[in-house]
Amino acid sequence: MDSLTIRNASAMPAPTWSWLKMNSVDIEVPEGLERTCRVEIEASEALTDNMKSFEGALAELQGRQNEARAADSAATDDRAVARAARGADQGAADLDTPALSAYERSAVLSELAGDVARDFETGVGTNARSYLNFLAGGTVVLAAKEGAVEEAAIRVTANAGETSGASIDVVCAPDSELKLTLSLDSDAADPAFVGSTLRIFAGARARVDIVVYVTGSDAVTAVEDSGFVLDEGARVSVRHVVLGGKFTATGLAADLRGDHARIDVDTSYLAGGTEQRDFNYVIRHRGRKTVSNMDANGVLTGTSKKCLRGTIDLIHGAKGAEGNERETVLLASKGVDNKTIPSILCDEDDVAGNHGATIGHVRPEQLFYAACRGLSQEQTEALFLSAKLEEAVLTAPTDEIRTNVVRLGNQIVPNFEEEIA
């Protein structure tokens, strides 16, 4: 396979200054890789034997929301921004109509249309999703029936010189529960590519818990792309653990469409050597009294690079919504390149949006303390990496993922397996 560049992936919804080089990222797929499909799915027959579709779930939600809007006598929106987006510019006769940027106009028109399917997005973006669909060769649908409690596991692997991808749709009916585990792994010594793209619909009052582990070697490119739509009262929990890979892109986009919906995203990562980590999280609050929490915690060593874009969009009508994003980054060496851009977009007054980041180097006195006990700079960095890897081992959801983390730990930290034993 020829080399491929997926341009402008993981793009921020509202771009910032281009000189920061944070608006998006280009994903390089190594040249000469052979397309394979090393994907294993463990799921009950009740999950896989169904006639459900992601598009059908969105259409059903669209129908109910259209009925609710038709019954709302106050549905006509005559705000100044709405008039501007529709192009009702009367010049000096209407000085209250503002000039809108291209992004503002697009956002307002999207809000007015209320089209669930058209608004759907994934974190890494359309181009990456198309490529991952091509690698997968088709999409598998996992559908939990109303009131059911289900579990599923997905494993994507690739040998050296291979590309492998999975495309999964998840449809959870009202009051159902699903725990999904996803592993992207490769111990290839030469270039390889692994990836997955997920579309998840959480029905009314459904509970969805997703755990993703990325444990590729330092020759592997890994892309994990996902998009969520939450109906009324749905609860979604996502845990990303990104430990290995020459380059990794992790993207999540969530549409909190129903009232009282909630999503919690917890991210843990580390990078060493010349590795690169890229994260893009976009959470749109459209329903009333919706809640989102994004928490990230990472360790960077060597000359590694990391960029995290976190966007909370509080859309007009999402009264009582609350969005929070926090990140803590430990820069264990002076050569790392860390970029963090928390962003809040707001077109509603009765909301709460909070963001913050704690970023710091290892203090000189800490390095001196370690040196006095015979530890070099490299050994001190290894302690921080070992702590992050040990946490990942202890919280691994399956024995196979635990084995992958231990294998990766042995490559990063000498005698890691003996230490945790």
Short mmCIF file of C-alpha atoms in Angstrom, two decimals:
data_model
loop_
_atom_site.label_atom_id
_atom_site.label_comp_id
_atom_site.label_asym_id
_atom_site.label_seq_id
_atom_site.Cartn_x
_atom_site.Cartn_y
_atom_site.Cartn_z
CA MET A 1 0.00 0.00 0.00
CA ASP A 2 1.33 3.45 -0.91
CA SER A 3 1.97 6.00 1.82
CA LEU A 4 -1.11 7.93 2.89
CA THR A 5 -1.54 11.19 4.76
CA ILE A 6 -4.86 11.90 6.50
CA ARG A 7 -4.81 15.69 6.59
CA ASN A 8 -6.53 18.01 9.05
CA ALA A 9 -7.55 15.18 11.34
CA SER A 10 -8.79 15.82 14.88
CA ALA A 11 -9.68 19.40 13.96
CA MET A 12 -10.85 21.84 16.62
CA PRO A 13 -14.45 23.01 16.03
CA ALA A 14 -13.41 26.66 16.39
CA PRO A 15 -9.78 27.07 15.23
CA THR A 16 -7.29 29.11 17.20
CA TRP A 17 -4.20 30.96 15.95
CA SER A 18 -2.52 28.89 13.24
CA TRP A 19 0.99 29.64 14.51
CA LEU A 20 0.25 27.51 17.58
CA LYS A 21 0.01 24.50 15.22
CA MET A 22 -2.77 22.99 17.33
CA ASN A 23 -5.86 23.30 15.13
CA SER A 24 -5.50 19.80 13.68
CA VAL A 25 -2.96 17.08 12.96
CA ASP A 26 -1.82 15.16 9.89
CA ILE A 27 -1.73 11.38 10.32
CA GLU A 28 0.95 9.59 8.32
CA VAL A 29 0.18 5.97 7.41
CA PRO A 30 3.53 4.28 6.67
CA GLU A 31 4.29 3.18 3.11
CA GLY A 32 4.36 -0.45 2.05
CA LEU A 33 1.86 -1.85 4.58
CA GLU A 34 -0.41 -4.74 3.64
CA ARG A 35 -4.11 -4.40 4.40
CA THR A 36 -5.33 -7.07 6.81
CA CYS A 37 -8.22 -7.40 9.22
CA ARG A 38 -6.94 -8.84 12.48
CA VAL A 39 -10.04 -8.10 14.52
CA GLU A 40 -11.59 -10.32 17.18
CA ILE A 41 -15.00 -9.60 18.68
CA GLU A 42 -16.35 -11.36 21.73
CA ALA A 43 -20.04 -10.71 22.20
CA SER A 44 -23.17 -12.65 23.02
CA GLU A 45 -25.50 -13.77 20.26
CA ALA A 46 -28.09 -11.39 21.66
CA LEU A 47 -25.78 -8.46 20.80
CA THR A 48 -24.86 -9.56 17.28
CA ASP A 49 -28.07 -11.22 16.07
CA ASN A 50 -30.20 -8.17 15.44
CA MET A 51 -31.74 -5.99 12.76
CA LYS A 52 -30.84 -2.70 14.42
CA SER A 53 -28.83 0.08 12.83
CA PHE A 54 -27.17 3.27 14.05
CA GLU A 55 -28.98 5.26 11.35
CA GLY A 56 -32.31 3.80 12.44
CA ALA A 57 -31.70 4.82 16.05
CA LEU A 58 -30.92 8.38 14.97
CA ALA A 59 -34.05 8.51 12.78
CA GLU A 60 -36.23 7.39 15.70
CA LEU A 61 -34.70 10.06 17.94
CA GLN A 62 -35.16 12.65 15.18
CA GLY A 63 -38.83 11.82 14.90
CA ARG A 64 -39.43 12.32 18.61
CA GLN A 65 -37.52 15.58 18.67
CA ASN A 66 -39.42 16.89 15.64
CA GLU A 67 -42.69 16.16 17.42
CA ALA A 68 -41.49 17.99 20.52
CA ARG A 69 -40.44 21.02 18.50
CA ALA A 70 -43.74 21.10 16.61
CA ALA A 71 -45.63 21.06 19.92
CA ASP A 72 -43.56 23.95 21.27
CA SER A 73 -45.41 27.14 20.42
CA ALA A 74 -42.25 29.13 21.20
CA ALA A 75 -40.13 27.17 18.73
CA THR A 76 -39.78 30.11 16.32
CA ASP A 77 -36.34 31.60 16.87
CA ASP A 78 -36.13 35.31 16.10
CA ARG A 79 -32.82 36.03 17.81
CA ALA A 80 -30.45 38.44 16.08
CA VAL A 81 -27.92 35.67 15.38
CA ALA A 82 -30.67 33.53 13.86
CA ARG A 83 -31.69 36.35 11.54
CA ALA A 84 -28.07 36.89 10.57
CA ALA A 85 -27.50 33.19 9.87
CA ARG A 86 -30.58 33.08 7.64
CA GLY A 87 -29.23 36.06 5.71
CA ALA A 88 -31.89 38.56 6.82
CA ASP A 89 -29.62 41.60 6.59
CA GLN A 90 -31.65 44.81 6.39
CA GLY A 91 -28.65 47.09 6.65
CA ALA A 92 -29.15 50.26 8.69
CA ALA A 93 -32.78 49.34 9.31
CA ASP A 94 -31.71 46.55 11.66
CA LEU A 95 -28.53 47.45 13.51
CA ASP A 96 -29.05 44.60 15.99
CA THR A 97 -28.27 41.93 13.37
CA PRO A 98 -24.60 41.01 13.84
CA ALA A 99 -21.99 39.98 11.32
CA LEU A 100 -21.13 36.30 11.73
CA SER A 101 -17.98 34.37 10.99
CA ALA A 102 -18.25 31.28 8.80
CA TYR A 103 -18.05 29.07 11.89
CA GLU A 104 -20.71 31.08 13.77
CA ARG A 105 -23.09 30.95 10.83
CA SER A 106 -22.61 27.20 10.44
CA ALA A 107 -23.16 26.64 14.18
CA VAL A 108 -26.37 28.68 14.27
CA LEU A 109 -27.80 26.99 11.16
CA SER A 110 -27.03 23.60 12.69
CA GLU A 111 -28.83 24.60 15.87
CA LEU A 112 -31.88 25.84 13.95
CA ALA A 113 -32.09 22.73 11.78
CA GLY A 114 -31.88 20.28 14.70
CA ASP A 115 -30.74 17.49 12.34
CA VAL A 116 -29.31 14.69 14.50
CA ALA A 117 -27.79 12.71 11.62
CA ARG A 118 -26.19 15.72 9.94
CA ASP A 119 -24.73 16.92 13.24
CA PHE A 120 -23.13 13.56 14.01
CA GLU A 121 -19.35 13.63 14.14
CA THR A 122 -16.40 11.61 15.38
CA GLY A 123 -13.37 12.94 17.18
CA VAL A 124 -10.66 12.23 14.59
CA GLY A 125 -12.95 13.16 11.71
CA THR A 126 -14.55 12.02 8.47
CA ASN A 127 -11.35 11.25 6.53
CA ALA A 128 -9.92 9.05 9.27
CA ARG A 129 -13.25 7.28 9.70
CA SER A 130 -13.45 6.59 5.94
CA TYR A 131 -9.96 5.07 5.96
CA LEU A 132 -10.74 2.90 8.99
CA ASN A 133 -13.97 1.73 7.35
CA PHE A 134 -11.92 0.77 4.29
CA LEU A 135 -9.50 -1.25 6.43
CA ALA A 136 -12.36 -2.99 8.25
CA GLY A 137 -14.18 -3.89 5.03
CA GLY A 138 -17.55 -3.51 6.76
CA THR A 139 -19.24 -2.42 9.97
CA VAL A 140 -20.33 -4.74 12.76
CA VAL A 141 -23.42 -3.76 14.73
CA LEU A 142 -23.73 -4.56 18.44
CA ALA A 143 -27.24 -3.86 19.71
CA ALA A 144 -28.38 -4.22 23.32
CA LYS A 145 -32.08 -4.87 23.74
CA GLU A 146 -34.27 -2.84 26.07
CA GLY A 147 -33.44 -3.60 29.70
CA ALA A 148 -30.62 -6.01 28.78
CA VAL A 149 -27.23 -6.16 30.54
CA GLU A 150 -24.43 -7.06 28.12
CA GLU A 151 -20.62 -7.19 27.80
CA ALA A 152 -18.39 -7.23 24.71
CA ALA A 153 -14.68 -7.16 23.91
CA ILE A 154 -12.93 -6.06 20.72
CA ARG A 155 -9.27 -6.72 19.93
CA VAL A 156 -7.46 -5.14 16.98
CA THR A 157 -3.90 -6.27 16.27
CA ALA A 158 -1.37 -5.98 13.45
CA ASN A 159 1.92 -7.64 12.63
CA ALA A 160 4.90 -5.78 11.21
CA GLY A 161 4.14 -4.44 7.73
CA GLU A 162 0.35 -4.62 8.18
CA THR A 163 -2.61 -2.28 8.58
CA SER A 164 -5.63 -3.47 10.56
CA GLY A 165 -8.83 -1.67 11.48
CA ALA A 166 -12.25 -2.23 13.04
CA SER A 167 -15.54 -0.44 12.39
CA ILE A 168 -18.20 -0.96 15.07
CA ASP A 169 -21.68 0.50 15.59
CA VAL A 170 -23.19 0.21 19.06
CA VAL A 171 -26.92 0.73 19.60
CA CYS A 172 -28.20 0.54 23.17
CA ALA A 173 -31.95 0.48 23.62
CA PRO A 174 -33.64 2.34 26.49
CA ASP A 175 -32.72 1.12 29.99
CA SER A 176 -30.04 -1.24 28.69
CA GLU A 177 -26.48 -1.59 29.98
CA LEU A 178 -23.32 -2.39 28.02
CA LYS A 179 -19.69 -2.74 29.06
CA LEU A 180 -17.33 -2.64 26.09
CA THR A 181 -13.58 -3.25 26.14
CA LEU A 182 -11.40 -2.25 23.16
CA SER A 183 -7.74 -3.17 22.75
CA LEU A 184 -5.47 -1.72 20.04
CA ASP A 185 -2.21 -3.62 20.23
CA SER A 186 0.86 -4.53 18.19
CA ASP A 187 4.34 -5.60 19.26
CA ALA A 188 5.72 -5.08 15.74
CA ALA A 189 9.39 -4.15 15.49
CA ASP A 190 8.79 -2.58 12.05
CA PRO A 191 6.08 -0.09 10.97
CA ALA A 192 2.46 -1.19 11.42
CA PHE A 193 -0.94 0.51 11.74
CA VAL A 194 -3.90 -0.35 13.99
CA GLY A 195 -7.13 1.58 14.38
CA SER A 196 -10.82 1.53 15.19
CA THR A 197 -13.84 3.71 14.58
CA LEU A 198 -16.94 3.50 16.79
CA ARG A 199 -20.41 5.01 16.50
CA ILE A 200 -22.37 4.69 19.75
CA PHE A 201 -26.03 5.47 20.35
CA ALA A 202 -27.11 5.43 24.00
CA GLY A 203 -30.88 5.26 24.28
CA ALA A 204 -33.00 6.78 27.00
CA ARG A 205 -31.60 5.94 30.45
CA ALA A 206 -29.06 3.52 28.94
CA ARG A 207 -25.69 2.92 30.61
CA VAL A 208 -22.59 2.50 28.43
CA ASP A 209 -19.10 1.91 29.85
CA ILE A 210 -16.18 1.81 27.42
CA VAL A 211 -12.53 1.06 28.22
CA VAL A 212 -9.87 1.54 25.52
CA TYR A 213 -6.22 0.42 25.87
CA VAL A 214 -3.59 1.37 23.28
CA THR A 215 -0.40 -0.65 23.79
CA GLY A 216 1.51 -0.54 20.50
CA SER A 217 5.29 -0.68 20.24
CA ASP A 218 7.36 2.36 19.27
CA ALA A 219 7.06 1.39 15.58
CA VAL A 220 3.25 1.44 15.50
CA THR A 221 0.76 4.12 14.43
CA ALA A 222 -2.59 3.83 16.23
CA VAL A 223 -5.85 5.72 15.67
CA GLU A 224 -8.91 5.42 17.91
CA ASP A 225 -11.94 7.34 16.64
CA SER A 226 -15.38 7.49 18.24
CA GLY A 227 -18.65 9.41 18.14
CA PHE A 228 -21.57 9.31 20.60
CA VAL A 229 -25.21 10.35 20.61
CA LEU A 230 -26.95 10.34 23.99
CA ASP A 231 -30.72 10.26 24.40
CA GLU A 232 -32.62 11.49 27.44
CA GLY A 233 -31.08 10.40 30.75
CA ALA A 234 -28.34 8.30 29.11
CA ARG A 235 -25.07 7.79 30.99
CA VAL A 236 -21.77 7.12 29.20
CA SER A 237 -18.37 6.51 30.77
CA VAL A 238 -15.22 6.36 28.62
CA ARG A 239 -11.73 5.47 29.83
CA HIS A 240 -8.78 5.94 27.47
CA VAL A 241 -5.43 4.43 28.44
CA VAL A 242 -2.79 5.31 25.83
CA LEU A 243 0.56 3.82 26.76
CA GLY A 244 2.41 2.97 23.57
CA GLY A 245 2.84 3.75 19.90
CA LYS A 246 5.14 5.84 17.76
CA PHE A 247 2.16 8.06 16.93
CA THR A 248 -1.31 7.81 18.42
CA ALA A 249 -4.45 9.81 17.63
CA THR A 250 -7.38 9.52 20.02
CA GLY A 251 -10.59 11.36 19.17
CA LEU A 252 -14.04 11.50 20.76
CA ALA A 253 -17.09 13.57 19.86
CA ALA A 254 -20.31 13.44 21.89
CA ASP A 255 -23.76 14.86 21.19
CA LEU A 256 -25.68 15.18 24.45
CA ARG A 257 -28.96 15.49 22.61
CA GLY A 258 -31.38 14.36 25.31
CA ASP A 259 -32.16 16.16 28.54
CA HIS A 260 -30.24 15.00 31.64
CA ALA A 261 -27.71 13.05 29.57
CA ARG A 262 -24.20 12.69 31.00
CA ILE A 263 -20.76 11.65 29.75
CA ASP A 264 -17.55 11.17 31.76
CA VAL A 265 -14.23 10.83 29.95
CA ASP A 266 -11.09 9.78 31.83
CA THR A 267 -7.78 9.72 29.95
CA SER A 268 -4.45 8.33 31.13
CA TYR A 269 -1.38 8.47 28.90
CA LEU A 270 2.38 8.37 28.77
CA ALA A 271 4.96 9.01 26.08
CA GLY A 272 8.71 8.64 25.98
CA GLY A 273 11.55 8.84 23.50
CA THR A 274 10.32 10.48 20.29
CA GLU A 275 6.71 9.26 20.58
CA GLN A 276 3.78 11.55 19.79
CA ARG A 277 0.31 11.63 21.40
CA ASP A 278 -2.65 13.53 19.94
CA PHE A 279 -6.07 13.88 21.58
CA ASN A 280 -9.21 15.65 20.40
CA TYR A 281 -12.37 15.73 22.52
CA VAL A 282 -15.53 17.58 21.46
CA ILE A 283 -18.65 17.50 23.64
CA ARG A 284 -21.80 19.28 22.45
CA HIS A 285 -24.44 20.06 25.07
CA ARG A 286 -27.80 20.31 23.34
CA GLY A 287 -30.15 18.86 25.96
CA ARG A 288 -31.16 20.61 29.15
CA LYS A 289 -29.35 19.84 32.41
CA THR A 290 -26.73 17.74 30.63
CA VAL A 291 -23.35 17.09 32.27
CA SER A 292 -19.89 16.34 30.92
CA ASN A 293 -16.56 15.75 32.64
CA MET A 294 -13.20 15.39 30.87
CA ASP A 295 -10.20 14.44 33.01
CA ALA A 296 -6.73 13.72 31.62
CA ASN A 297 -3.54 12.71 33.40
CA GLY A 298 -0.24 12.03 31.69
CA VAL A 299 3.54 11.69 31.91
CA LEU A 300 5.92 12.86 29.16
CA THR A 301 9.62 12.01 29.02
CA GLY A 302 12.49 12.12 26.53
CA THR A 303 11.68 14.36 23.56
CA SER A 304 8.09 13.18 23.22
CA LYS A 305 5.25 15.42 22.01
CA LYS A 306 1.64 15.69 23.08
CA CYS A 307 -1.32 17.83 22.00
CA LEU A 308 -4.71 17.75 23.69
CA ARG A 309 -7.68 19.72 22.38
CA GLY A 310 -10.72 19.71 24.63
CA THR A 311 -13.86 21.56 23.50
CA ILE A 312 -17.09 21.94 25.45
CA ASP A 313 -19.87 23.47 23.35
CA LEU A 314 -22.82 24.83 25.36
CA ILE A 315 -25.42 25.29 22.62
CA HIS A 316 -28.43 27.60 22.84
CA GLY A 317 -31.27 25.81 24.61
CA ALA A 318 -29.05 23.63 26.83
CA LYS A 319 -30.29 25.34 29.97
CA GLY A 320 -28.78 24.06 33.20
CA ALA A 321 -25.95 22.27 31.37
CA GLU A 322 -22.57 21.85 33.03
CA GLY A 323 -19.25 21.02 31.39
CA ASN A 324 -15.89 20.48 33.08
CA GLU A 325 -12.44 19.70 31.71
CA ARG A 326 -9.21 19.23 33.63
CA GLU A 327 -5.72 18.00 32.76
CA THR A 328 -2.63 17.24 34.81
CA VAL A 329 0.66 16.74 32.96
CA LEU A 330 4.04 15.81 34.42
CA LEU A 331 6.95 16.85 32.22
CA ALA A 332 9.65 14.47 33.42
CA SER A 333 12.39 15.89 31.16
CA LYS A 334 13.22 19.25 29.60
CA GLY A 335 13.04 18.01 26.01
CA VAL A 336 9.29 17.31 25.86
CA ASP A 337 6.80 19.37 23.85
CA ASN A 338 3.41 19.70 25.53
CA LYS A 339 0.40 21.53 24.08
CA THR A 340 -2.91 21.80 25.88
CA ILE A 341 -5.85 23.89 24.70
CA PRO A 342 -9.06 23.67 26.74
CA SER A 343 -11.87 25.54 24.97
CA ILE A 344 -15.42 26.45 25.92
CA LEU A 345 -17.96 27.65 23.34
CA CYS A 346 -21.16 29.12 24.74
CA ASP A 347 -24.46 30.41 23.35
CA GLU A 348 -26.57 29.96 26.48
CA ASP A 349 -26.61 32.00 29.69
CA ASP A 350 -28.00 29.45 32.17
CA VAL A 351 -25.00 27.08 32.02
CA ALA A 352 -21.68 26.37 33.78
CA GLY A 353 -18.40 25.73 32.00
CA ASN A 354 -15.09 25.12 33.77
CA HIS A 355 -11.65 24.26 32.46
CA GLY A 356 -8.10 24.17 33.73
CA ALA A 357 -4.73 22.50 33.36
CA THR A 358 -1.89 21.77 35.76
CA ILE A 359 1.41 21.36 33.93
CA GLY A 360 4.78 21.12 35.63
CA HIS A 361 8.33 19.83 35.42
CA VAL A 362 10.02 17.60 37.94
CA ARG A 363 11.54 20.05 40.42
CA PRO A 364 15.35 20.37 40.61
CA GLU A 365 15.33 19.42 44.29
CA GLN A 366 13.51 16.20 43.41
CA LEU A 367 16.16 15.34 40.82
CA PHE A 368 18.87 16.20 43.36
CA TYR A 369 17.21 13.96 45.94
CA ALA A 370 17.17 11.08 43.46
CA ALA A 371 20.79 11.74 42.40
CA CYS A 372 21.91 11.61 46.03
CA ARG A 373 20.53 8.10 46.14
CA GLY A 374 22.39 7.02 43.06
CA LEU A 375 19.65 7.49 40.45
CA SER A 376 20.52 9.01 37.09
CA GLN A 377 18.19 11.29 35.10
CA GLU A 378 17.12 8.30 32.98
CA GLN A 379 16.44 6.14 36.04
CA THR A 380 14.39 8.91 37.64
CA GLU A 381 12.28 9.27 34.48
CA ALA A 382 11.80 5.50 34.49
CA LEU A 383 10.26 5.73 37.97
CA PHE A 384 7.50 8.01 36.70
CA LEU A 385 6.87 5.78 33.69
CA SER A 386 6.84 2.70 35.88
CA ALA A 387 4.23 4.24 38.17
CA LYS A 388 1.92 4.99 35.23
CA LEU A 389 2.39 1.50 33.78
CA GLU A 390 1.79 -0.15 37.15
CA GLU A 391 -1.50 1.74 37.50
CA ALA A 392 -2.51 0.49 34.04
CA VAL A 393 -1.67 -3.10 35.00
CA LEU A 394 -3.67 -2.95 38.21
CA THR A 395 -6.75 -1.50 36.49
CA ALA A 396 -6.60 -3.57 33.26
CA PRO A 397 -10.07 -4.99 32.53
CA THR A 398 -8.87 -8.32 31.09
CA ASP A 399 -5.92 -10.69 31.51
CA GLU A 400 -4.97 -10.24 27.85
CA ILE A 401 -4.77 -6.45 28.16
CA ARG A 402 -2.80 -6.86 31.38
CA THR A 403 -0.32 -9.06 29.49
CA ASN A 404 -0.02 -6.43 26.75
CA VAL A 405 0.76 -3.72 29.31
CA VAL A 406 3.39 -5.88 31.01
CA ARG A 407 5.03 -6.63 27.65
CA LEU A 408 5.11 -2.93 26.83
CA GLY A 409 6.41 -2.13 30.31
CA ASN A 410 9.32 -4.53 29.85
CA GLN A 411 10.27 -2.64 26.68
CA ILE A 412 10.13 0.76 28.38
CA VAL A 413 11.38 0.06 31.91
CA PRO A 414 14.09 -2.54 32.63
CA ASN A 415 12.84 -5.41 34.82
CA PHE A 416 9.32 -3.95 34.95
CA GLU A 417 7.64 -7.34 35.31
CA GLU A 418 9.88 -8.31 38.23
CA GLU A 419 9.20 -5.00 39.96
CA ILE A 420 5.41 -5.28 39.87
CA ALA A 421 5.59 -8.93 40.91
#
